[in-house]
Short mmCIF file of C-alpha atoms in Angstrom, two decimals:
data_model
loop_
_atom_site.label_atom_id
_atom_site.label_comp_id
_atom_site.label_asym_id
_atom_site.label_seq_id
_atom_site.Cartn_x
_atom_site.Cartn_y
_atom_site.Cartn_z
CA MET A 85 115.01 36.53 126.96
CA ARG A 86 112.62 36.88 124.06
CA ASN A 87 113.84 38.99 121.16
CA PHE A 88 111.66 41.89 120.13
CA PHE A 89 111.97 43.03 116.54
CA MET A 90 111.65 46.70 115.74
CA GLY A 91 110.61 48.15 112.41
CA ILE A 92 107.50 47.09 110.56
CA LEU A 93 106.66 44.33 113.07
CA VAL A 94 106.57 46.87 115.88
CA LEU A 95 104.41 49.21 113.83
CA THR A 96 102.00 46.45 112.83
CA VAL A 97 101.51 45.32 116.41
CA LEU A 98 101.18 48.79 117.87
CA THR A 99 98.81 50.14 115.23
CA SER A 100 96.39 47.23 115.47
CA PRO A 101 92.98 47.98 116.96
CA VAL A 102 93.10 46.31 120.32
CA ILE A 103 89.70 44.67 120.50
CA ALA A 104 88.90 42.27 123.34
CA GLN A 105 86.73 39.15 123.21
CA GLN A 106 85.52 39.47 119.59
CA SER A 107 86.97 39.69 116.09
CA CYS A 108 89.90 42.04 115.61
CA TYR A 109 90.19 44.42 112.63
CA SER A 110 93.95 44.83 112.96
CA PHE A 111 94.93 45.37 109.36
CA GLU A 112 92.04 47.68 108.45
CA TYR A 113 92.45 49.83 111.55
CA GLN A 114 96.22 50.09 111.08
CA GLN A 115 95.95 51.13 107.45
CA GLN A 116 93.25 53.67 108.20
CA ALA A 117 95.18 55.15 111.11
CA LEU A 118 98.31 55.57 108.99
CA ARG A 119 96.33 57.14 106.14
CA ASN A 120 94.67 59.59 108.49
CA ASN A 121 97.89 60.59 110.23
CA PRO A 122 101.13 60.21 108.23
CA GLY A 123 103.18 61.19 111.28
CA LEU A 124 101.80 58.35 113.37
CA THR A 125 104.52 55.90 112.34
CA VAL A 126 107.25 58.04 113.87
CA ALA A 127 105.23 58.78 117.00
CA VAL A 128 104.51 55.08 117.62
CA GLN A 129 108.15 54.12 117.15
CA GLN A 130 109.26 56.85 119.57
CA VAL A 131 106.91 55.54 122.27
CA GLU A 132 108.13 52.00 121.70
CA GLN A 133 111.78 53.00 121.81
CA PHE A 134 111.24 54.85 125.10
CA ILE A 135 109.57 51.80 126.65
CA LEU A 136 112.43 49.54 125.57
CA THR A 137 115.04 51.85 127.08
CA GLN A 138 113.14 52.27 130.36
CA GLN A 139 111.92 48.75 131.16
CA GLY A 140 115.15 47.77 132.85
CA SER A 141 115.72 51.06 134.69
CA ALA A 142 114.84 52.00 138.26
CA PRO A 143 111.16 51.81 139.25
CA VAL A 144 108.89 54.84 139.14
CA LEU A 145 109.49 57.16 142.09
CA GLN A 146 106.40 56.49 144.15
CA THR A 147 106.88 59.72 146.09
CA ALA A 148 105.79 61.44 142.87
CA SER A 149 102.40 59.78 143.14
CA ILE A 150 99.25 61.20 141.60
CA GLY A 151 97.25 60.23 144.64
CA LYS A 152 97.50 62.34 147.79
CA GLY A 153 100.26 60.66 149.78
CA ASN A 154 99.32 57.32 148.25
CA PRO A 155 102.42 55.27 147.30
CA LEU A 156 100.67 54.14 144.11
CA ILE A 157 100.24 55.47 140.61
CA THR A 158 96.63 56.66 140.73
CA ILE A 159 95.04 57.65 137.42
CA PRO A 160 92.10 60.08 137.17
CA VAL A 161 89.32 58.68 134.99
CA VAL A 162 86.48 60.35 133.11
CA VAL A 163 83.72 58.16 131.70
CA HIS A 164 81.70 59.42 128.72
CA VAL A 165 78.38 57.54 128.53
CA ILE A 166 77.05 58.01 124.98
CA TYR A 167 73.58 56.52 124.69
CA ASN A 168 70.68 56.33 122.26
CA LYS A 169 68.42 53.93 124.17
CA ALA A 170 67.77 53.76 127.90
CA ALA A 171 69.62 50.42 128.24
CA GLU A 172 72.81 52.05 126.94
CA ASN A 173 72.71 54.74 129.66
CA VAL A 174 74.56 52.56 132.14
CA SER A 175 74.11 53.32 135.83
CA ASP A 176 76.54 54.98 138.20
CA GLN A 177 76.74 51.68 140.05
CA ALA A 178 77.76 49.81 136.91
CA ILE A 179 80.54 52.34 136.36
CA ALA A 180 81.63 52.08 139.99
CA ASN A 181 81.79 48.28 139.59
CA MET A 182 83.89 48.72 136.44
CA ILE A 183 86.41 50.93 138.28
CA LYS A 184 86.45 48.40 141.14
CA THR A 185 87.25 45.60 138.69
CA LEU A 186 90.09 47.66 137.22
CA ASN A 187 91.62 48.20 140.65
CA LEU A 188 91.21 44.62 141.84
CA CYS A 189 92.87 43.23 138.72
CA PHE A 190 95.73 45.76 138.50
CA ARG A 191 96.44 45.33 142.23
CA LYS A 192 96.35 41.50 142.15
CA MET A 193 93.46 41.52 144.59
CA HIS A 194 90.67 40.06 142.46
CA PRO A 195 89.21 36.83 143.91
CA ASP A 196 90.03 35.13 140.59
CA THR A 197 93.76 35.44 141.30
CA ILE A 198 93.55 32.20 143.27
CA LYS A 199 92.96 30.50 139.92
CA THR A 200 96.43 31.43 138.63
CA PRO A 201 98.20 28.09 137.98
CA ALA A 202 101.10 27.29 140.27
CA ARG A 203 103.48 27.23 137.31
CA PHE A 204 102.79 30.95 136.67
CA ASN A 205 101.99 32.15 140.16
CA GLY A 206 105.55 33.39 140.81
CA LEU A 207 105.34 35.60 137.71
CA SER A 208 102.09 37.37 138.63
CA ALA A 209 102.36 40.99 139.73
CA ASP A 210 100.67 43.70 141.72
CA CYS A 211 101.04 46.43 139.11
CA GLU A 212 100.75 49.18 141.77
CA ILE A 213 98.42 51.17 139.51
CA GLU A 214 94.98 52.32 140.59
CA PHE A 215 92.12 54.23 139.01
CA LYS A 216 89.68 56.78 140.44
CA LEU A 217 86.83 58.76 138.93
CA ALA A 218 87.87 62.40 138.59
CA THR A 219 86.74 64.91 141.21
CA SER A 220 87.80 68.01 139.22
CA ASP A 221 87.18 68.65 135.56
CA PRO A 222 89.72 70.43 133.33
CA GLN A 223 88.38 73.81 134.56
CA ARG A 224 88.73 72.67 138.21
CA ARG A 225 84.95 72.45 138.64
CA ALA A 226 83.47 69.67 140.76
CA THR A 227 82.60 66.55 138.81
CA THR A 228 81.48 62.99 139.41
CA GLY A 229 83.84 61.85 136.66
CA ILE A 230 80.84 60.69 134.62
CA ILE A 231 79.49 62.55 131.58
CA ARG A 232 76.16 61.44 130.10
CA LYS A 233 75.17 62.44 126.60
CA TYR A 234 72.25 61.44 124.42
CA THR A 235 73.14 60.71 120.79
CA PRO A 236 70.99 60.21 117.71
CA ALA A 237 73.48 57.55 116.58
CA SER A 238 72.08 54.06 117.16
CA ASN A 239 75.47 52.35 117.16
CA TRP A 240 79.20 52.95 116.68
CA ASP A 241 82.12 51.37 114.87
CA THR A 242 85.82 51.23 115.76
CA ASP A 243 86.50 54.44 113.84
CA ASP A 244 86.79 56.87 116.80
CA LYS A 245 83.73 58.93 115.83
CA VAL A 246 82.31 58.44 119.33
CA LYS A 247 85.22 60.54 120.62
CA PHE A 248 84.03 63.72 118.87
CA ALA A 249 81.01 65.90 119.65
CA ALA A 250 80.83 66.91 116.00
CA GLN A 251 80.13 63.27 115.18
CA SER A 252 77.41 63.04 117.89
CA GLY A 253 79.86 61.59 120.42
CA ASP A 254 81.73 63.49 123.13
CA ASN A 255 85.11 65.19 123.10
CA ALA A 256 87.93 63.83 125.24
CA TRP A 257 89.06 65.65 128.34
CA ASP A 258 92.75 66.59 128.39
CA ALA A 259 94.51 63.27 127.71
CA LYS A 260 97.59 64.49 129.60
CA SER A 261 95.51 64.58 132.79
CA TYR A 262 92.82 61.94 132.43
CA LEU A 263 92.13 58.44 131.18
CA ASN A 264 89.10 58.88 128.91
CA ILE A 265 86.68 55.95 128.71
CA TRP A 266 83.78 56.06 126.24
CA ILE A 267 80.86 53.68 126.81
CA CYS A 268 78.47 53.27 123.89
CA ASN A 269 76.63 50.78 121.70
CA LEU A 270 79.78 49.52 119.98
CA ARG A 271 79.23 47.19 117.02
CA TYR A 272 81.27 44.02 116.38
CA ALA A 273 83.59 44.45 119.39
CA ASP A 274 83.52 44.63 123.16
CA GLY A 275 86.16 47.36 123.27
CA TYR A 276 89.26 48.91 121.77
CA SER A 277 92.08 51.20 122.83
CA SER A 278 93.78 54.14 121.21
CA ILE A 279 97.22 53.60 119.70
CA PRO A 280 99.98 54.73 122.07
CA GLY A 281 101.44 57.82 120.43
CA ASP A 282 98.32 58.83 118.50
CA GLU A 283 96.76 62.30 118.80
CA ALA A 284 95.37 63.38 122.19
CA ALA A 285 91.81 63.78 120.88
CA LYS A 286 91.66 59.99 120.31
CA ASP A 287 93.51 58.95 123.48
CA GLY A 288 91.56 56.53 125.67
CA ILE A 289 89.46 53.41 125.41
CA VAL A 290 86.00 52.62 124.03
CA LEU A 291 83.76 49.96 125.55
CA SER A 292 80.48 48.42 124.57
CA TYR A 293 77.82 49.17 127.18
CA GLY A 294 77.24 45.44 127.57
CA ALA A 295 80.91 44.57 128.22
CA LEU A 296 81.95 46.34 131.41
CA GLY A 297 83.61 43.35 133.04
CA LYS A 298 87.29 42.50 132.58
CA THR A 299 87.24 43.88 129.04
CA VAL A 300 88.16 47.21 130.63
CA VAL A 301 91.26 45.60 132.18
CA HIS A 302 92.35 44.25 128.81
CA GLU A 303 91.84 47.57 127.03
CA VAL A 304 93.54 49.66 129.71
CA GLY A 305 96.44 47.24 129.41
CA HIS A 306 96.68 48.25 125.75
CA TRP A 307 96.35 51.93 126.72
CA LEU A 308 99.39 51.38 128.95
CA GLY A 309 101.45 49.89 126.15
CA LEU A 310 100.75 46.14 126.41
CA LYS A 311 100.20 43.99 123.33
CA HIS A 312 98.14 40.86 122.99
CA ILE A 313 99.82 37.87 124.62
CA TRP A 314 100.33 36.15 121.25
CA GLY A 315 101.99 39.21 119.68
CA ASP A 316 99.23 39.67 117.07
CA GLU A 317 100.65 37.05 114.72
CA PHE A 318 101.19 33.30 114.79
CA CYS A 319 103.77 32.63 117.53
CA GLY A 320 104.37 36.38 117.68
CA ASP A 321 106.25 38.43 120.26
CA ASP A 322 104.53 40.72 122.76
CA GLY A 323 107.82 42.25 123.88
CA ILE A 324 107.62 40.82 127.40
CA ASP A 325 110.35 38.53 128.76
CA ASP A 326 108.22 36.47 131.14
CA THR A 327 105.21 35.70 128.93
CA PRO A 328 105.70 32.44 127.00
CA PRO A 329 105.41 32.52 123.20
CA GLN A 330 101.92 31.53 122.14
CA SER A 331 100.49 30.58 118.77
CA THR A 332 97.32 32.66 118.76
CA ALA A 333 94.40 34.01 120.77
CA THR A 334 92.52 31.74 123.18
CA PRO A 335 88.75 32.29 122.99
CA GLY A 336 86.43 30.60 125.44
CA CYS A 337 87.76 29.26 128.75
CA ALA A 338 90.73 26.96 128.33
CA SER A 339 92.12 24.65 131.03
CA GLY A 340 95.19 22.51 131.60
CA ILE A 341 98.56 22.92 129.90
CA ARG A 342 98.26 23.90 126.23
CA ILE A 343 101.62 23.79 124.50
CA SER A 344 102.31 25.84 121.37
CA CYS A 345 105.33 27.50 119.77
CA SER A 346 107.65 25.10 121.66
CA ASN A 347 106.69 26.76 124.97
CA GLY A 348 106.74 23.58 127.05
CA PRO A 349 106.61 22.45 129.76
CA ASP A 350 104.43 25.28 131.10
CA GLY A 351 102.53 26.02 127.89
CA ASP A 352 100.37 29.02 126.97
CA MET A 353 99.60 31.75 129.49
CA TYR A 354 95.99 31.98 128.30
CA MET A 355 94.86 33.18 131.72
CA ASN A 356 96.71 36.47 131.18
CA TYR A 357 94.56 39.58 130.96
CA MET A 358 96.03 40.28 127.53
CA ASP A 359 94.57 37.16 125.98
CA VAL A 360 90.90 37.18 124.94
CA THR A 361 89.86 34.32 127.21
CA LYS A 362 86.50 34.72 128.96
CA ASP A 363 86.37 36.98 132.01
CA ALA A 364 86.09 34.18 134.54
CA CYS A 365 89.29 32.58 133.24
CA VAL A 366 91.75 35.51 133.14
CA ASN A 367 93.57 36.42 136.34
CA LEU A 368 97.07 37.90 136.01
CA PHE A 369 99.50 40.44 134.70
CA THR A 370 103.15 39.41 134.85
CA LYS A 371 106.07 41.25 136.40
CA GLY A 372 107.37 41.93 132.90
CA GLN A 373 104.05 43.48 131.89
CA LYS A 374 104.14 45.61 135.02
CA LYS A 375 107.59 46.94 134.07
CA ARG A 376 106.41 47.77 130.57
CA MET A 377 103.35 49.65 131.80
CA GLN A 378 105.23 51.53 134.49
CA ALA A 379 107.88 52.55 131.97
CA LEU A 380 105.34 54.97 130.50
CA PHE A 381 105.30 56.88 133.81
CA LYS A 382 109.05 57.57 133.78
CA ASN A 383 110.19 61.13 133.14
CA GLY A 384 109.65 61.69 129.41
CA GLY A 385 107.18 58.83 129.09
CA LEU A 386 103.79 58.99 127.40
CA ARG A 387 101.88 58.91 130.73
CA TYR A 388 104.32 60.94 132.84
CA SER A 389 102.09 64.03 132.56
CA LEU A 390 99.43 62.30 134.67
CA PHE A 391 101.55 63.05 137.74
CA ALA A 392 100.69 66.75 137.26
CA SER A 393 96.97 66.13 136.79
CA THR A 394 94.54 68.10 138.94
CA GLY A 395 91.80 65.57 138.17
CA LEU A 396 91.84 64.20 141.72
CA LYS A 397 92.47 67.52 143.45
CA GLU A 398 89.93 69.47 145.45
CA PRO A 399 87.72 71.42 143.01
CA LEU A 400 88.15 75.19 142.94
CA TYR A 401 84.44 75.55 142.15
CA GLN A 402 82.17 73.45 144.29
CA GLU A 403 79.08 73.71 142.13
CA THR A 404 78.84 70.82 139.69
CA PRO A 405 78.53 72.05 136.07
CA LEU A 406 75.21 71.49 134.35
CA PRO A 407 75.10 68.06 132.67
CA GLN A 408 75.53 67.99 128.92
CA ASP A 409 72.31 66.04 128.62
CA THR A 410 69.34 65.84 130.97
CA ALA A 411 67.69 62.74 129.58
CA THR A 412 66.89 59.82 131.86
CA ALA A 413 65.78 56.27 131.29
CA THR A 414 62.16 57.31 131.96
CA ARG A 415 62.37 60.69 130.17
CA PRO A 416 64.61 60.32 127.11
CA THR A 417 65.74 63.35 125.17
CA ILE A 418 63.43 64.26 122.30
CA LEU A 419 65.31 63.99 119.02
CA LYS A 420 65.24 67.36 117.30
CA GLN A 421 65.25 66.61 113.60
CA PRO A 422 67.07 68.80 111.07
CA THR A 423 64.96 71.70 109.81
CA LEU A 424 65.15 74.27 107.02
CA PHE A 425 64.20 77.93 107.44
CA PRO A 426 62.99 80.54 106.52
CA ASN A 427 60.36 79.20 104.21
CA PRO A 428 59.65 80.96 101.85
CA ALA A 429 63.18 82.31 101.42
CA SER A 430 64.59 85.17 99.41
CA ASN A 431 68.39 85.00 99.42
CA GLU A 432 69.42 82.43 102.05
CA VAL A 433 68.13 79.32 103.83
CA THR A 434 69.54 77.89 107.05
CA PHE A 435 69.84 74.12 107.51
CA ASP A 436 69.59 73.48 111.28
CA LEU A 437 70.96 70.02 112.17
CA GLY A 438 69.03 69.89 115.46
CA ASN A 439 70.92 67.38 117.63
CA ASP A 440 71.79 65.08 114.74
CA LEU A 441 75.35 66.29 114.21
CA GLN A 442 76.23 63.29 112.06
CA TRP A 443 75.26 65.45 109.08
CA VAL A 444 78.42 67.52 109.56
CA GLY A 445 80.78 66.76 106.68
CA LYS A 446 77.99 65.38 104.48
CA ALA A 447 76.77 66.78 101.17
CA VAL A 448 73.25 68.14 100.69
CA TYR A 449 71.65 68.68 97.32
CA ILE A 450 69.00 71.16 96.15
CA SER A 451 66.78 70.03 93.29
CA ASN A 452 64.04 71.81 91.40
CA ALA A 453 60.44 70.71 90.96
CA GLN A 454 61.47 68.52 88.00
CA GLY A 455 63.93 66.59 90.17
CA LEU A 456 67.09 68.06 88.62
CA THR A 457 69.94 68.92 91.00
CA VAL A 458 70.72 72.63 90.78
CA MET A 459 73.04 73.05 93.80
CA GLN A 460 75.32 71.01 96.04
CA HIS A 461 76.59 72.13 99.46
CA GLN A 462 78.91 70.65 102.10
CA VAL A 463 77.60 70.83 105.67
CA SER A 464 80.26 72.26 107.99
CA ALA A 465 78.29 73.59 110.97
CA LYS A 466 75.22 72.91 113.11
CA LEU A 467 73.55 75.95 111.55
CA GLN A 468 74.52 75.73 107.91
CA ARG A 469 73.65 78.77 105.80
CA ILE A 470 73.08 78.17 102.09
CA ASP A 471 73.01 81.00 99.52
CA VAL A 472 70.01 80.52 97.20
CA SER A 473 69.95 84.05 95.79
CA ARG A 474 70.81 82.82 92.27
CA LEU A 475 67.93 80.39 92.10
CA LYS A 476 64.87 81.32 90.08
CA ALA A 477 61.58 81.76 91.94
CA GLY A 478 59.78 78.50 92.48
CA MET A 479 59.63 75.29 94.54
CA TYR A 480 62.78 73.42 95.52
CA PHE A 481 63.78 70.40 97.62
CA LEU A 482 66.79 69.93 99.89
CA ASN A 483 67.88 66.28 99.74
CA ALA A 484 70.59 64.34 101.58
CA LYS A 485 71.45 60.74 102.37
CA ARG A 486 74.03 59.32 104.80
CA GLU A 487 75.94 56.05 104.65
CA ASP A 488 73.75 54.66 107.49
CA GLY A 489 70.67 55.06 105.28
CA VAL A 490 69.19 58.13 107.01
CA THR A 491 67.67 60.56 104.49
CA ILE A 492 66.32 64.10 104.45
CA LYS A 493 63.93 65.69 101.96
CA GLN A 494 62.55 69.12 102.76
CA LYS A 495 60.60 71.47 100.52
CA PHE A 496 61.02 75.24 100.40
CA ILE A 497 59.81 78.09 98.23
CA LYS A 498 62.26 80.55 96.66
CA LEU A 499 60.68 84.01 96.28
#
């Protein structure tokens, strides 16, 4: 039995950004998450305490399955494809393959499972969890489970902006009923998962459009409460009894017995989905990891509400809702730039953001013909009205600059 320490260690592990395959911004993400939401510490500890009390209890009642008569936990999925360039608008087939990979790996049916070393084969588990694209949206309208949306943003960071329409991303569907997956041009990482216990609007996983292989398995593992196999610190603890202690992450594609943290004779379990080993070289979840994930589906658990989801039910409205964006790879959406009207203006001008909503929350400045700033205004809506009634008659400029270097300078005449 491996001891699992509560307190700050638990918080540090759970609030780390769970990024697969590339560098991990654990400390920065944790600190930012705690600054943004002071109540997150308590919420994270409550989720962890529930898991610890439920891991050894009776298995989830499979008669209470999400799937129709299916003796498995079946999770409705909605995929938000947020794209700027045609290559980022991944195909339906690519998404179908991603869901297939999820199911093969969680059900211990992937062809790579034959690569599990004999010394760990008895520990590998069919997690009895499956995933399906939603057939009903939150309003019970028919859906394919795939939302496509053009964005003026050329790339995204691990700061959750892609999860909000006001930031040019797309809002989550009800996290109590769906697993939300955002696919976008994610910088510096292949993917990351929300922190178990964080607010519903951020609940789900984000993937880079070029990393739709087993990265999704790793990130969904985090979404279901699993930690990295090495416990996110040197010889750390992932809270699982049957995963050996391990010194650190295992990039690349290791082979043979690699002993660390006195874990001989079997050595590191670098072929576990919760390491960051290359796709071709990861091939198992353990029985202990299965128990931890399934604990979240117990009555009172973080994912228990999925049993009541209507996401896989027959739609009440058969017509599919109009897509949020009608762009295609051959006919991309025309970017409507921000505009200022009326011009000339008497008492008020309106700053129309077009479809570049990244200006929301930014400051705009009005300067006179001599270049002196005479007004400052915070943008809070797509159509931002600005009172200019106190300005003297003459020529003025609206100026703004974002952190990504995008600038605006528009001239108007005040009557």
